Short mmCIF file of C-alpha atoms and ligand atoms in Angstrom, two decimals:
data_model
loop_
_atom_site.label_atom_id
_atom_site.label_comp_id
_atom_site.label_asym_id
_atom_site.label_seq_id
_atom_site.Cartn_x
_atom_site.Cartn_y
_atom_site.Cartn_z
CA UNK A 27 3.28 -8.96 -14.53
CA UNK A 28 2.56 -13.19 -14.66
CA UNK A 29 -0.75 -14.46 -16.16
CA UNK A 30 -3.57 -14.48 -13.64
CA UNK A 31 -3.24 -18.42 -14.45
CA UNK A 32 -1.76 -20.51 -11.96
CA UNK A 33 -0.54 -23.87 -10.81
CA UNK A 34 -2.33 -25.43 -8.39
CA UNK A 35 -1.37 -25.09 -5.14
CA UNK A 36 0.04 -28.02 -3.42
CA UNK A 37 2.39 -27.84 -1.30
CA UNK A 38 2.63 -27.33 2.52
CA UNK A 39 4.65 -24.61 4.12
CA UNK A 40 6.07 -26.36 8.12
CA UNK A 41 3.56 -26.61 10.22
CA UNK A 42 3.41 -23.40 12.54
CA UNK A 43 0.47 -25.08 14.97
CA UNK A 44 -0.90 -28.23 15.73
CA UNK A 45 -4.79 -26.90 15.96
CA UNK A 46 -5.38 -25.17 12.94
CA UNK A 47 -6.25 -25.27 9.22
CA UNK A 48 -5.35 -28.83 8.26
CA UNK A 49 -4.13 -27.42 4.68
CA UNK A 50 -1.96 -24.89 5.60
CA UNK A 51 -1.85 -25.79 9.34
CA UNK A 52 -2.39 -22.44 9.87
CA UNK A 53 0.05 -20.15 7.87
CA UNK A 54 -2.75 -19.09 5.75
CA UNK A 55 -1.14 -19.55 2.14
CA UNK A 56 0.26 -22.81 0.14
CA UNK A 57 3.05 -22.41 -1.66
CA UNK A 58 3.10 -23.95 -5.47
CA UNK A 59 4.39 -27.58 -5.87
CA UNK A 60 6.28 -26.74 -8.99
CA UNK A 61 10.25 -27.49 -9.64
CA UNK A 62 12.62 -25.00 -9.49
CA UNK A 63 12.71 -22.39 -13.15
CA UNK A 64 8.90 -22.45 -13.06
CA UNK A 65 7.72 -18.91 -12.63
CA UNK A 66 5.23 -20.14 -9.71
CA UNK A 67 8.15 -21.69 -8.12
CA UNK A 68 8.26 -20.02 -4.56
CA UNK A 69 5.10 -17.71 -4.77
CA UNK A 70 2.15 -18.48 -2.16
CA UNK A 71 -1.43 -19.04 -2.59
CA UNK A 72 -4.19 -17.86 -0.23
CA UNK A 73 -5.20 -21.26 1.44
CA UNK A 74 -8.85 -21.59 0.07
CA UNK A 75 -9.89 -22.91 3.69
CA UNK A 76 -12.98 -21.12 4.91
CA UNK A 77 -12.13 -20.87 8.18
CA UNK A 78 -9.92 -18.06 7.27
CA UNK A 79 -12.27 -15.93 5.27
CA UNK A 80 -13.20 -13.32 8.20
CA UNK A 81 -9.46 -13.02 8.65
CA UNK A 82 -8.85 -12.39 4.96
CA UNK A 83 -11.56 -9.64 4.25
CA UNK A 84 -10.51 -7.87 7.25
CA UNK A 85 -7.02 -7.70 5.95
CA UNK A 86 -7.92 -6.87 2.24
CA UNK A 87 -10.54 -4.35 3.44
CA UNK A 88 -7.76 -2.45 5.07
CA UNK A 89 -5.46 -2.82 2.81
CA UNK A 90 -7.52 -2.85 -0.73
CA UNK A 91 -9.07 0.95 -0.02
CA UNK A 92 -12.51 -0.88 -0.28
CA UNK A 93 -14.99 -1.43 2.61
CA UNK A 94 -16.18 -5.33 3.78
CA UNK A 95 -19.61 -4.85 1.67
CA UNK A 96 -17.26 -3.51 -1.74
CA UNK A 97 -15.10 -7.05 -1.25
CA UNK A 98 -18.05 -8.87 -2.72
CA UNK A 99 -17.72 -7.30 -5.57
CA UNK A 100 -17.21 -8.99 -9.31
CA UNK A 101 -17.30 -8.63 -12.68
CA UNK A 102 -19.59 -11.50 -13.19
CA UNK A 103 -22.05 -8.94 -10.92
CA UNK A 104 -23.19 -7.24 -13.89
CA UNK A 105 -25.22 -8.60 -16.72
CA UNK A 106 -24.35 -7.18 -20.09
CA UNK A 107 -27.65 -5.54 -20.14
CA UNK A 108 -26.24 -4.07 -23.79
CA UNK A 109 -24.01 -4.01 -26.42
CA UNK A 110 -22.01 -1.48 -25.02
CA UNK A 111 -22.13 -2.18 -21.25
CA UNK A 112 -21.26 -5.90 -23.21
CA UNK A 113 -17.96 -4.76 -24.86
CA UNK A 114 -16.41 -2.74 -21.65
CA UNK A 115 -17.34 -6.25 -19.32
CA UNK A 116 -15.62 -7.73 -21.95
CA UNK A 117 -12.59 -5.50 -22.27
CA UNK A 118 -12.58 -5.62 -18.38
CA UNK A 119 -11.93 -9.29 -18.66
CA UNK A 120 -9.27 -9.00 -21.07
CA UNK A 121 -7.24 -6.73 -18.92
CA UNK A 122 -7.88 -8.48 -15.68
CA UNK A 123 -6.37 -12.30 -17.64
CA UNK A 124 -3.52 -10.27 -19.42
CA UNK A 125 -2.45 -6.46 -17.78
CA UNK A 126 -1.55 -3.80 -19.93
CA UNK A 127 0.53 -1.42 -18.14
CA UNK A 128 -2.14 1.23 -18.19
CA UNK A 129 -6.00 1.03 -18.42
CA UNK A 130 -7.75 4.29 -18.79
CA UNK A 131 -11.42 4.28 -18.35
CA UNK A 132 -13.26 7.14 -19.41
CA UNK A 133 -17.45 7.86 -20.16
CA UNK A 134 -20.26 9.30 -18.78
CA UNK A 135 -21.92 9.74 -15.30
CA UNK A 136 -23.39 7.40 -13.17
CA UNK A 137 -22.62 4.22 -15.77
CA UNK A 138 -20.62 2.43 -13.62
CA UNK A 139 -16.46 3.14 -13.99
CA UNK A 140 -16.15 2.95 -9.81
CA UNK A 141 -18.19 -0.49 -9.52
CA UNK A 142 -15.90 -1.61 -12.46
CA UNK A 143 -12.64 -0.78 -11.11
CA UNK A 144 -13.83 -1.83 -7.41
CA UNK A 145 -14.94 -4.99 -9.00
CA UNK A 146 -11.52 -5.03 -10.90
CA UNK A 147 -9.62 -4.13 -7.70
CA UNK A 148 -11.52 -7.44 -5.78
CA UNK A 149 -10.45 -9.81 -8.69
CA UNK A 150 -6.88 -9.08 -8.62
CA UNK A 151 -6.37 -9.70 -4.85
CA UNK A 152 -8.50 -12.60 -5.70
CA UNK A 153 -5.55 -14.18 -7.93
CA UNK A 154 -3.24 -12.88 -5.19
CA UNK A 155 -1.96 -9.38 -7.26
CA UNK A 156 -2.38 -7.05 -4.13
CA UNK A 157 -4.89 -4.27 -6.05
CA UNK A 158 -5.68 -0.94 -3.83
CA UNK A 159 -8.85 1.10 -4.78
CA UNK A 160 -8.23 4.87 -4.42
CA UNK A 161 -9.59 8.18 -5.89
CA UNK A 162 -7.09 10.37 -7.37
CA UNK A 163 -8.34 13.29 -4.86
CA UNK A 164 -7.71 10.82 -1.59
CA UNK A 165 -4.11 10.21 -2.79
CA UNK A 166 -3.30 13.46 -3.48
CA UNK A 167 -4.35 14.68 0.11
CA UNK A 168 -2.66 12.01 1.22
CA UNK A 169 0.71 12.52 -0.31
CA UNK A 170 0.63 16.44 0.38
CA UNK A 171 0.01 15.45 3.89
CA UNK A 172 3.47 14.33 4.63
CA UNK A 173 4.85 16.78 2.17
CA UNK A 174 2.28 19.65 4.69
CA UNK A 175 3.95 22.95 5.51
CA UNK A 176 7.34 21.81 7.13
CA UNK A 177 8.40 19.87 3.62
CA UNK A 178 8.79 16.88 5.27
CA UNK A 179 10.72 15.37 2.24
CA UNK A 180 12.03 12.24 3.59
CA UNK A 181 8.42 11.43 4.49
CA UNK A 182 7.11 12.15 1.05
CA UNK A 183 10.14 10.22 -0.71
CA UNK A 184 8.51 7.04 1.72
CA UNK A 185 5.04 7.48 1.10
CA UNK A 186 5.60 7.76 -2.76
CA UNK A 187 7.68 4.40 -2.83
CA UNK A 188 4.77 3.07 -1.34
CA UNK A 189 2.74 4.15 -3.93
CA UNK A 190 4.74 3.06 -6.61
CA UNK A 191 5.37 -0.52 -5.82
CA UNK A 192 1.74 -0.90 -5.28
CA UNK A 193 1.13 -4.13 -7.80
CA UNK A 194 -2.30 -2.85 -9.30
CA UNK A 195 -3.68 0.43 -8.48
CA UNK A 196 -6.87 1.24 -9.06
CA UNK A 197 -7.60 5.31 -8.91
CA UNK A 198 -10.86 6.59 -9.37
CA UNK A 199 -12.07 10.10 -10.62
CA UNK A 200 -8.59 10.82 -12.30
CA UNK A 201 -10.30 14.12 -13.45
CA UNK A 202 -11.66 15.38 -10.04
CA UNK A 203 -8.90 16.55 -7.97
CA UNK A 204 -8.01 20.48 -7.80
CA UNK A 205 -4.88 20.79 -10.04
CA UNK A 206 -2.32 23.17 -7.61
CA UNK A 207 1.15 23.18 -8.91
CA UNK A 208 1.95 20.31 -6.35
CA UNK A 209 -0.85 18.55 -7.71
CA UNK A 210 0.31 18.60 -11.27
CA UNK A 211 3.97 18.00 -10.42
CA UNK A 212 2.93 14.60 -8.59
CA UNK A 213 0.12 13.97 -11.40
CA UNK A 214 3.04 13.52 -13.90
CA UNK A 215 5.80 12.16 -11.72
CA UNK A 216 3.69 9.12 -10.68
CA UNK A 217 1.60 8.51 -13.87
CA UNK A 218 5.02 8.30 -15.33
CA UNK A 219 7.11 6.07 -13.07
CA UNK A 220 3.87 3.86 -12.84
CA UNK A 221 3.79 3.74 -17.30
CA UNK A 222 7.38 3.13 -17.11
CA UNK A 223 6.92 0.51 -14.26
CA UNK A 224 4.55 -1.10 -16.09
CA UNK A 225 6.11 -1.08 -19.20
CA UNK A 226 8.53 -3.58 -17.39
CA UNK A 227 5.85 -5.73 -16.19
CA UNK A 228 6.10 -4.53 -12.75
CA UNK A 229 2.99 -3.30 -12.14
CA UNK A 230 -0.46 -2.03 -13.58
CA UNK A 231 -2.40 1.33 -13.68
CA UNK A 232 -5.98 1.74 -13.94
CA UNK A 233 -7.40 5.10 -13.85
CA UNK A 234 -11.28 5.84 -14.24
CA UNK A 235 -12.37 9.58 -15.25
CA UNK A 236 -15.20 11.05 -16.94
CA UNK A 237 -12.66 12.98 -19.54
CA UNK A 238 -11.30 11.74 -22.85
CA UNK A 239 -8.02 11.37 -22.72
CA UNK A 240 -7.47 14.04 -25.05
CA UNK A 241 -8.34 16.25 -22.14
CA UNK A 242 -5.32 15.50 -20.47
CA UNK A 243 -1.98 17.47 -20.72
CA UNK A 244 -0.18 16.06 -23.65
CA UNK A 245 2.30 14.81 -21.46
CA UNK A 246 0.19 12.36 -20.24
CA UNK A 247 -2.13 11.97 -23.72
CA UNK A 248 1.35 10.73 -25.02
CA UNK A 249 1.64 7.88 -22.26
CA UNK A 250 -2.00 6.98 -22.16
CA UNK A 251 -2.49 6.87 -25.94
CA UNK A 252 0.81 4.19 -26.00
CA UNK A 253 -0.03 1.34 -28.22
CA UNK A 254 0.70 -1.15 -25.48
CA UNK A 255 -1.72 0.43 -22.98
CA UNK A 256 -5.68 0.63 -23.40
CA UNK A 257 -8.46 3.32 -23.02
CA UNK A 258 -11.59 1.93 -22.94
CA UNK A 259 -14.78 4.44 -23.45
CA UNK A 260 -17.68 3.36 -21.66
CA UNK A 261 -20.50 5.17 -23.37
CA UNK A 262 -23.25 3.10 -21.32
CA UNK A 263 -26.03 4.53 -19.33
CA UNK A 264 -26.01 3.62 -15.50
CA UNK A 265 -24.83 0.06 -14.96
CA UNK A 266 -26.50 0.37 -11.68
CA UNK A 267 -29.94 -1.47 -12.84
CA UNK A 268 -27.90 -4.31 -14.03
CA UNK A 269 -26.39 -5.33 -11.14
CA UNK A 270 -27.73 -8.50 -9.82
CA UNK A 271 -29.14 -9.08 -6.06
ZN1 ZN B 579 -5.41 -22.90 5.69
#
């Protein structure tokens, strides 16, 4: 996975319409004005026009797994109201400016892992790293939905692509999900290909739970507790009063 850092977009993609953004003239994205062998040469940048912010949030909300009020969502929202609430912000920050191929997030109740990784989820598509919010439980059902009664295996096979090219994936309340035997075989198969995806800088994991990781089967303990990847604990009390207006 690049650096969140980026050239400055410059560049004009042809003009698509005469009556539209002047920047982009209405494609909606610049592309980098950087010479051919630089790793921004040929990616696109969100045009930062306003005029096509309502089109944007209605597009990331549907695609992020976040609702239009979550998409205003940052890190700089909280105030490190502590020490500890201080380090995770700050450990948060780290990851977001340089991806380890997984980030587990583990702590209490009620101090704040969901706005974190919504917040996280916001900054990524931000720097144009498509980031989808989900909790474990939601993509579960929604994998053993295609998989349902008939086996549709061809249908499973597509939605789990899906779910592994995802860029950053965000998935919430790792721990809460009801552990059938299908639920366990996909718990390892994905947490796996997505380590082993992000071990290639492909793509980055963050899970949130209220379990240690040495609660999870060691299969997983093994990949989680990988030098190259992080667990952060959050051992705050609710975040929730230190969110700003
Ligand atoms: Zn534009």
């Amino acid at each position: 996975m690049q650096s969140t850092a980026r050239s400055q977009p410059k560049r004009r993609p042809a003009p698509s319409s005469a009556d539209c953004c002047p920047l982009c003239n209405g494609a909606g994205f610049l592309q980098s004005d950087v010479p051919f062998g630089h790793p921004d040469f040929g990616k696109l940048w969100p045009c930062p026009d306003p005029r096509h912010n309502a089109e944007r949030l209605a597009r990331l909300a549907k695609v992020s797994g976040l609702d239009t009020a979550e998409l205003g969502l940052r890190l700089s929202d909280f105030r490190a109201g502590d020490e500890t609430t201080g380090q995770v912000l700050r450990a948060a920050r780290a990851f977001l400016a340089e991806p380890a191929p997984l980030l587990y997030l583990w702590g209490g109740y009620g101090n704040g892992k969901t706005l974190i990784l919504k917040a996280l989820t916001n900054e990524f598509n931000e720097v144009g790293q498509m980031a989808v919010y989900t909790k474990f439980s939601r993509l579960l059902w929604w994998m053993r939905q295609v998989f349902g009664e008939n086996g549709d295996r061809e249908g499973y096979v597509d939605r789990y692509g899906r779910v592994k090219r995802v860029p950053v994936l965000c998935v919430d309340e790792f721990d809460k999900a009801n552990l059938t035997a299908f639920a366990q075989e996909f718990q390892f198969d994905f947490l796996d290909e997505r380590y082993e995806a992000g071990l290639r800088g492909e793509c980055c994991t963050v899970f949130a739970s209220n379990s240690p990781p040495e609660e999870l089967p060691g299969y997983l303990l093994s990949r989680v507790e990988d030098g190259r990847c992080l667990v952060i604990e959050n051992r705050g009390k609710d975040l929730r009063p230190h969110l700003r207006r």
